[in-house]
Every structure is written in C-alpha cells, then in structure tokens.
C-alpha positions as CSV (number, residue, x, y, z in Angstrom):
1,X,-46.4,161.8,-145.7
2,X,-43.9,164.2,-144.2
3,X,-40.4,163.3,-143.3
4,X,-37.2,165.2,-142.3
5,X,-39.7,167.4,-139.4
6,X,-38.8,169.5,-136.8
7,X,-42.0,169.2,-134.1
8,X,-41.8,171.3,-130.9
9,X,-43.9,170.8,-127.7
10,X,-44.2,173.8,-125.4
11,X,-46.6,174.5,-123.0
12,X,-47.0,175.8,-119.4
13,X,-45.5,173.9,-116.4
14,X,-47.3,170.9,-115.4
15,X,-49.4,170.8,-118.8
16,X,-48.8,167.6,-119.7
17,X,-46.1,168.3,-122.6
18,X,-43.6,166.5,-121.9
19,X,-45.7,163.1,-121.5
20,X,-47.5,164.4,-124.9
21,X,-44.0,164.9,-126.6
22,X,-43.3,161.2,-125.9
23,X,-46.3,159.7,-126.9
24,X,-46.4,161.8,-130.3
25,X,-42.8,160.2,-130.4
26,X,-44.0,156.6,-129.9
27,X,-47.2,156.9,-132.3
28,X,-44.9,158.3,-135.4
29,X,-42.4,155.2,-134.5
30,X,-45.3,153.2,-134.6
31,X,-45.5,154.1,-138.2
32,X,-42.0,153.0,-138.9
33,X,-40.5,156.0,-138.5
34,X,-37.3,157.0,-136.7
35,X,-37.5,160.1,-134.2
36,X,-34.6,161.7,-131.9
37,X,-36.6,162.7,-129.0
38,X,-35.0,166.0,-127.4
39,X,-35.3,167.1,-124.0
40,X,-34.0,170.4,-123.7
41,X,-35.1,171.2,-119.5
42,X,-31.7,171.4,-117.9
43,X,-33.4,172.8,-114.7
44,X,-35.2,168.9,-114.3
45,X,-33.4,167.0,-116.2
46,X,-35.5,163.9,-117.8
47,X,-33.3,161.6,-118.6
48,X,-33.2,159.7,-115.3
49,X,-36.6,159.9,-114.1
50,X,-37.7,158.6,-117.5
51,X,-35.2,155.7,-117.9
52,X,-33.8,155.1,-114.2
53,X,-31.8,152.2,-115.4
54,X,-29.6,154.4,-117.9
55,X,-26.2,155.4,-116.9
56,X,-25.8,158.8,-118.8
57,X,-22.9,160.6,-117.1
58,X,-21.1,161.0,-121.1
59,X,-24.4,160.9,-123.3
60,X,-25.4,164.1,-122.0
61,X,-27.1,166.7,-124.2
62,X,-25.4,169.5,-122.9
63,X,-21.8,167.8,-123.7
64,X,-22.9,167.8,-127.4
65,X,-24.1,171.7,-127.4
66,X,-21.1,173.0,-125.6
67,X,-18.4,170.5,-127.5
68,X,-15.8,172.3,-129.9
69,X,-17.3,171.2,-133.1
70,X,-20.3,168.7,-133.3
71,X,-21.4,166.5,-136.5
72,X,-24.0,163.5,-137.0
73,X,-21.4,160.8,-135.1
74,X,-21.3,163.4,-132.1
75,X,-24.8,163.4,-131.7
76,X,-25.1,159.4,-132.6
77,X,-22.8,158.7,-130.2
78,X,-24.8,160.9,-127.2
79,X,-28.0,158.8,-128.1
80,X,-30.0,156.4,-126.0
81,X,-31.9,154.2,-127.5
82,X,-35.0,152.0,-125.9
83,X,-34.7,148.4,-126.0
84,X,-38.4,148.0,-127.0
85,X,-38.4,150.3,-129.8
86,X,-35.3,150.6,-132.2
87,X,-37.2,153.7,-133.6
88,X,-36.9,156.4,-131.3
89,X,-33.6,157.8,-129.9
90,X,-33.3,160.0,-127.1
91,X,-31.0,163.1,-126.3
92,X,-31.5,165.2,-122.9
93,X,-29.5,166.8,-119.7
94,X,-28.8,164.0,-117.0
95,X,-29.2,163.6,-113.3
96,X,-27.1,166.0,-111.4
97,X,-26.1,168.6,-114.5
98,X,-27.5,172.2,-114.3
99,X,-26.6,175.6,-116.2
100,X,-23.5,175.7,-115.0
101,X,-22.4,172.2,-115.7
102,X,-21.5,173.0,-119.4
103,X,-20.0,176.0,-121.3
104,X,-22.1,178.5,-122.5
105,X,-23.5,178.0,-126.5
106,X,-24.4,180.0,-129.0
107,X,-27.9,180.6,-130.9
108,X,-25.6,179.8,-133.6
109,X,-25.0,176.3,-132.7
110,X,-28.5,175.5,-131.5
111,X,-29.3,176.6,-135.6
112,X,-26.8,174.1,-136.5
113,X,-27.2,171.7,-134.0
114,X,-31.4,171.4,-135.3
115,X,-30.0,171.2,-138.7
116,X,-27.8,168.2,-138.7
117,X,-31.1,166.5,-136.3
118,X,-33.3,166.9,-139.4
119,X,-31.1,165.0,-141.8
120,X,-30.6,162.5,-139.1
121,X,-34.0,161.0,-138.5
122,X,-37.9,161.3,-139.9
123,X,-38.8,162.9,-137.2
124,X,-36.9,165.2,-134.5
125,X,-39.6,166.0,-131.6
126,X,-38.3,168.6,-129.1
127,X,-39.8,169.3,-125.9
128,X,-39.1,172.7,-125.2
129,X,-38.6,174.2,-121.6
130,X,-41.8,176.1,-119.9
131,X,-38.9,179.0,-119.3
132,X,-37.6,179.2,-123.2
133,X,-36.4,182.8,-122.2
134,X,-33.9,181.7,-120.4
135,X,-33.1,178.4,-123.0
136,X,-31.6,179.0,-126.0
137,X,-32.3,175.4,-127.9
138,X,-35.9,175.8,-126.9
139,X,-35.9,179.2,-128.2
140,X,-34.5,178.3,-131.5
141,X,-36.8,175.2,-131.6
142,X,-40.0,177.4,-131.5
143,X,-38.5,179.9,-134.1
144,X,-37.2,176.7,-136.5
145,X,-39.6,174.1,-136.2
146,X,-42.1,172.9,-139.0
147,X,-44.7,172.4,-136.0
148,X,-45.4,173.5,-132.8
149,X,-47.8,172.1,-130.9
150,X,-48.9,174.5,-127.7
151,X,-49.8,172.4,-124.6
152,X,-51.9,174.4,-122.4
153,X,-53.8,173.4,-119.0
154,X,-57.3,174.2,-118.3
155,X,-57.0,176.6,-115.4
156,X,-56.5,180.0,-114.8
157,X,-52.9,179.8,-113.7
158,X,-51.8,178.5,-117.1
159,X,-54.1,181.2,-118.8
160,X,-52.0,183.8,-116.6
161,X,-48.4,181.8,-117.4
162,X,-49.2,182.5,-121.8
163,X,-50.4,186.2,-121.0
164,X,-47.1,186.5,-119.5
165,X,-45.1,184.8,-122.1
166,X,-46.7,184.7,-125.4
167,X,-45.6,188.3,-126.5
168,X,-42.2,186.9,-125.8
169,X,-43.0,184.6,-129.2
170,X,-45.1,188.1,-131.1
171,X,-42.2,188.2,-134.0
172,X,-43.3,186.6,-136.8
173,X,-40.9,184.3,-137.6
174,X,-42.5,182.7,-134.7
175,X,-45.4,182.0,-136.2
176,X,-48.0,181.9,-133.4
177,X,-51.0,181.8,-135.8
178,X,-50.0,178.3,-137.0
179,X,-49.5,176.9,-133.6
180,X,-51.3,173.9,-133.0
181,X,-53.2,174.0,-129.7
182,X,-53.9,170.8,-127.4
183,X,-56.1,171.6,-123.9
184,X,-54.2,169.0,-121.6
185,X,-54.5,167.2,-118.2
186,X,-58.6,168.5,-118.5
187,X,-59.9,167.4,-114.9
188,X,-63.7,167.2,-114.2
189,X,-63.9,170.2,-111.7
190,X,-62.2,172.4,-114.3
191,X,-64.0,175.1,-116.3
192,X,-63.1,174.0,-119.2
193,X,-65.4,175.6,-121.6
194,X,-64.6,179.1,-120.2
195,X,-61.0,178.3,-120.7
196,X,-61.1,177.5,-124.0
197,X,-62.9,180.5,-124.9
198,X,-60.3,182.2,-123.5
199,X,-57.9,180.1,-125.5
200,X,-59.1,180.6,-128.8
201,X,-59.1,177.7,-131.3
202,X,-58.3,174.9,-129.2
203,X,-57.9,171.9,-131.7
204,X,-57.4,168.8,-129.7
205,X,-58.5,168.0,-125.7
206,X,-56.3,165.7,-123.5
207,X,-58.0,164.4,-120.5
208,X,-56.1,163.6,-117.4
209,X,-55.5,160.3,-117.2
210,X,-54.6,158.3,-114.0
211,X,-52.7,155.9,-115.5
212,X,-50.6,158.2,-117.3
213,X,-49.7,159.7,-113.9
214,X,-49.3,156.4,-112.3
215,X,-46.4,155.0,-115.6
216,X,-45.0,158.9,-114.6
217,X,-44.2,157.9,-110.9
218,X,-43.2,154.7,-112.0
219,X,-40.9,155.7,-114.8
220,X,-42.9,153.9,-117.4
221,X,-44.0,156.9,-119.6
222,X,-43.0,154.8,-122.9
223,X,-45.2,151.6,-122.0
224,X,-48.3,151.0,-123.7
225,X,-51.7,152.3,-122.5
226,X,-53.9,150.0,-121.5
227,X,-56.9,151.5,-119.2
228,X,-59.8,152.3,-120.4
229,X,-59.9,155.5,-119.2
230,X,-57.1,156.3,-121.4
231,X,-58.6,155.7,-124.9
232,X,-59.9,158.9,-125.3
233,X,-56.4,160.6,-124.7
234,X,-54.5,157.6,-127.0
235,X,-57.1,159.1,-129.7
236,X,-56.5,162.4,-129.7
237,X,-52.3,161.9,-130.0
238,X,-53.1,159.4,-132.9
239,X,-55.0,161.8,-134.7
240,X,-52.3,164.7,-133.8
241,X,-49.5,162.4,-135.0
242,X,-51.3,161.6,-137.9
243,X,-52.2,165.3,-138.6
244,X,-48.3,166.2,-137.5
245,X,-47.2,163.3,-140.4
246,X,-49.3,164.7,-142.9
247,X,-51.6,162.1,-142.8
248,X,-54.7,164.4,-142.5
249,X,-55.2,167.6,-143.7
250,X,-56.3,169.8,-141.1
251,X,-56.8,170.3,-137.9
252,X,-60.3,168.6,-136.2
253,X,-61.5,169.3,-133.2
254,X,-62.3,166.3,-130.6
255,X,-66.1,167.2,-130.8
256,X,-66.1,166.8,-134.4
257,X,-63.3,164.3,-134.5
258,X,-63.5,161.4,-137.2
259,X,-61.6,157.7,-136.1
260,X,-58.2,157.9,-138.0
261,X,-57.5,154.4,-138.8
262,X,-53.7,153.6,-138.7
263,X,-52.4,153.6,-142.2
264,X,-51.1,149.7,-143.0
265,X,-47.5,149.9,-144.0
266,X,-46.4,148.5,-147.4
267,X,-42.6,147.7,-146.9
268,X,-40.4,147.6,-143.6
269,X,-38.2,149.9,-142.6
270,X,-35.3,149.1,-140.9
271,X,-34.6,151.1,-138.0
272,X,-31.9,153.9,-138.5
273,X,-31.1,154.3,-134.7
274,X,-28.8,150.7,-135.0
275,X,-26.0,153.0,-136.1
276,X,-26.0,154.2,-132.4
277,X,-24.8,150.5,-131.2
278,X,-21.5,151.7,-133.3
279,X,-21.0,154.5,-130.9
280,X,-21.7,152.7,-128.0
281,X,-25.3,152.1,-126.9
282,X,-27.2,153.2,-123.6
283,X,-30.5,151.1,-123.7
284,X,-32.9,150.8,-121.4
285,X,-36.2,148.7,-121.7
C-alpha cells in the first residue's frame, strides 16, 4: 500500500472533481489513513459552502502560501478538521478572499509548500483549479503529483475546454500518458459512447447522481451515501481509491470492473490530524 502521495484532481468546470476529490478523500480515511484535503480555487472559494458552520477568517490557505516562511506547525495550525472523521484535514481560500487578498507567491514555494504536505499526512489530495494557467499551486500539483486523476464531462463543451487546455500540460514532466481518466456527472441524454471515443482510454464512469447534487446544495458533501442510485458511483471511487492506494494493480474499466472488497485492517491507527487541536482547531460536523 502506498503512503506519503501527492493525488491531484483536475478536470473541466462543472465535472464533478471537486465532489470526486472529497470522496477519494473520505474512502482512503476510511482505510485509516490521514489525508490534507487542498482546495486550491481562490476564484470560488470552498471552504464555506462546504462547511458553513466554520469560521475561517485566519485558517486561510492563501495566508500560509504568501506567509514569510512556512513549516509543518504553519500549515497544522491553518487546518480544519471534521468532527466526524479525525482522518482528513482540510486547507482552502475562504469566503470573501480573491487574488488580490494575499501577496503574490512563488512556483518556488508552491514546490516547497507540496513537499512539507507529503511528510505530513498518508495522503495529500489536491483539487486543482479548472483555470491552472492562471494558479500556480494547481500548476505545480499537476507537474508534482504521484497521481492525477482527469475528471472530464460527457459533453461536447468539456471535449472543447481539454482541446483548449491540454497542450498547456504537453511537457513531459507532465505526464499526460499516465493520467488517470474518470467520465463524470454521465446523464442519460448524453452521448456518452461518442464521447469516450473521443476521450481515449476512459478508465472509470461516474454517473450523475441526485443525491450527490442535493448533499451539494445542502452543504453535506462529506455525509455518507445512502440512495440507491448512488451505489454505482460509491463503486467506482472505491475501486479508484483502492487503485490510487495501491491496492490494485491497474486500472479496470467499469464494464469489466471486478467488486474490490475493502481490505480489513489489522491494527488501529490513531489519527494524526489531533496535533491540529494544539494549534487551535476549526471543526465542523
């Protein structure tokens, strides 16, 4: 199994990725493992439509990226940790900041910033802004990460939005060839088949779920699934997870797709994200 991994989650604009990136983070925490959860969009910041009950005017992402020096208490102390799940921490832009709120930063300190995430938790999921031109951390993240996993909708738009943007990611410390593509938010009047021709080697399908939607608008994105519609989705991000942690070795497509049965765990773990009570917690259920 894997540990000390960089995933990123990019896609197009309204592909889902940012709903995947969080349930990717809360089926590796599942397994006992701890995972910063970054979310580096300071056009909509997430923080506040994701945990409205968090006040996070000085655990801002943007306060540790422009700060004079940072180290692992810096970031420990920006952290905000759910009151459900002592295994994932999260770090992201809050409600009313934008790209001028903060100093600019340097590629530089993205590099370092990504490097003292790694020897800080298991896992370090980033979900990287649709616009990563015009973001450096998202940039860096797609150029540094052990993973990416490529969200992309099934509709034409989205196909015109990577034609657009993938030569942006042609150098090959990029890696695009080892991408890892999901077809997301898959709606039954969609032409999905042509679209994933046009794709090329689409490894997992997300339908579009209404519940998922529904927990959106109503700020529960990290609850449980419990429809049945939504089984088929809760599949494929176990068996991405699992493939992400090493757990499998290669990617499967859905049509071919064997049940992954969650691996039992042999000893408890305790959860490394208490250290953030020290630096002053902001929880939220």
């Amino acid at each position: 199994m894997k540990n000390n991994q960089i995933i990123a989650v990019w896609g197009n604009p309204s592909s889902g990725k940012t709903t995947g990136a969080i349930r990717i983070a809360k089926e590796i925490s599942l397994k006992k493992k701890n995972v910063i959860l970054v979310f580096c969009d300071i056009f909509s910041p997430m923080i506040m439509t994701l945990l409205p009950s968090v006040k996070g005017e000085e655990k801002s992402l943007g306060s540790i990226l422009s700060a004079p020096e940072i180290n692992q208490e810096t970031i420990l102390s920006k952290c905000i940790t759910l009151d459900k799940n002592k295994y994932i921490s999260l770090l992201g832009y809050t409600q009313g900041e934008n790209i001028f709120t903060y100093a600019e930063y340097s590629k530089e300190r993205a590099v370092d910033f990504l490097i003292l995430l790694r020897h800080l938790a298991d896992y370090v999921v980033i979900d990287c802004s649709s616009v990563f031109a015009y973001d450096i951390l998202s940039a860096v993240s797609l150029e540094m990460a052990d993973s990416v996993v490529r969200f992309c909708s099934s509709n034409l738009k989205a196909v015109s939005y990577f034609n657009s943007y993938l030569p942006l990611l042609a150098d090959r410390k990029f890696n695009l060839d080892k991408h890892i593509k999901v077809l997301s938010n898959m709606k039954v009047n969609e032409p999905v088949e042509q679209i994933k021709e046009l794709y090329k080697g689409i490894s997992y399908e997300l339908p579009f779920v209404e519940e998922l939607e529904n927990k959106f608008l109503s700020r529960e994105l990290f609850n449980d699934l419990n429809s049945k519609d939504s089984q088929e989705y809760k599949e494929a991000i176990r068996r991405l997870a699992s493939f992400l942690m090493g757990e499998t070795s290669e990617k499967i497509s859905r049509e071919k797709a064997p049940i992954v049965r969650k691996a039992k765990m042999n000893e408890e773990k305790i959860s490394l994200f208490k250290k953030v009570i020290a630096y002053g917690k902001g929880g939220a259920k």
